[in-house]
Amino acid sequence: MNILGIETSCDETSAAVLLDGKVGSNVISSQLCHTGFGGVVPELASREHERMIVSIVERAVTEANITKNELDCIAATAGPGLIGAVMVGLCFAEGMAFALGIPFVPVNHIEAHMFSAFIPESPDHQTPEGPFMALTVSGGHTLLSLVQEDLSYEVIGRTLDDAAGEAFDKTGKMLGLAYPAGPVIDRLAASGDPGFHDFPKALTSQSQTSRNYRNNFDFSFSGLKTSVLTWLRKHPPEFIEARLPDIAASIQHAIVSVLVEKTISAAQHYRVKAVSVAGGVSANSALRSAMQDACLRHGMELYIPGTVYSTDNAAMIASLAALMHAKGAAAKNRYDVAPFASFGARRP
Ligand code: KG4
Ligand code: ZN
């Protein structure tokens, strides 16, 4: 079964081919046209996807060493994402599947992150076997989901305000860092002291204000944002400049400790023995090592995709289509799927 996956929900144009359960190619083109705007400009994103989509799909098919006539099915992100951006990949994929006379599979981008542990990264790739606790942390979403063996899932916690990626990006912007600030904070923090300043960790055991944090698996990062802003206003620019790595490390520590504490206590509460972490923020080196340590301490298995599969990529789209196909939940031979903007709003 050869599956072409297409992903265009935000600022990466990506196409990947899964060849009989192996990643044959995973081409990702990151848009540079947003530099200087402090975020993704939706109109520019759509236009850039339109400009790149044909060449990226051609490269993915060529790098997989097949021709498009050897494809059995095409999958694309139908949402959530920037509607114009999603539509470029979705319409292209539906049109291509229609022209080739093969099934089209619409994929939910956040579910594709959530099930990234199943991307067949290597021939001996290990996947979770029983139920597991999935932490999905991207630029727009932060979710804890209890995933059952049959891959049905229940969202047991989500952010009440900002997503974890947004917390990195917005506090980074306050520090004058380029968008997306997550990877920049990660790099700066490597030489900083995480104990330099104690930024708030809302809805956790370390929070001053929340008494009722137990069995509450929701997140909140807007207080951290305010606290960073207040702290920055109280300190002179030269001091901030000189202590940038320490500030970055302290912000990162606040975000990472919340993510780790919530995930582990949710896994304990639901008595599961495995944890998965996915989405752009799962590329964060401090999160990877803190979650690894915590899982080791609690006798839990940890599944985190390689960093190329953490941030937006089409291999996760093709991989989820393969899982859906294996469950008999995929191909409907429909080429008229509507895009959707929010997670859970409208399913394909
Ligand atoms: O999953 P993703 O690529 O796109 C969305 O679906 O949103 O996630 C993007 C987010 C951005 O907020 C970015 O700053 C964050 O992931 N990110 C990181 C790192 N790499 C990407 N955050 C912290 N550390 C990183 N190394
Ligand atoms: Zn994403």
Short mmCIF file of C-alpha atoms in Angstrom, two decimals, residues 14 25 28 37 56 94 194 197 261 276 281 299:
data_model
loop_
_atom_site.label_atom_id
_atom_site.label_comp_id
_atom_site.label_asym_id
_atom_site.label_seq_id
_atom_site.Cartn_x
_atom_site.Cartn_y
_atom_site.Cartn_z
CA SER A 14 5.04 19.02 3.16
CA SER A 25 10.09 10.20 1.63
CA ILE A 28 9.24 19.66 4.14
CA PHE A 37 5.83 39.86 10.82
CA ILE A 56 7.05 19.37 -3.18
CA GLU A 94 -8.59 15.64 -3.77
CA PRO A 194 16.57 27.37 34.93
CA HIS A 197 13.72 33.14 38.26
CA GLU A 261 3.83 16.99 36.03
CA SER A 276 3.62 9.69 24.20
CA VAL A 281 6.99 21.54 21.30
CA GLY A 299 8.35 2.93 35.42
#
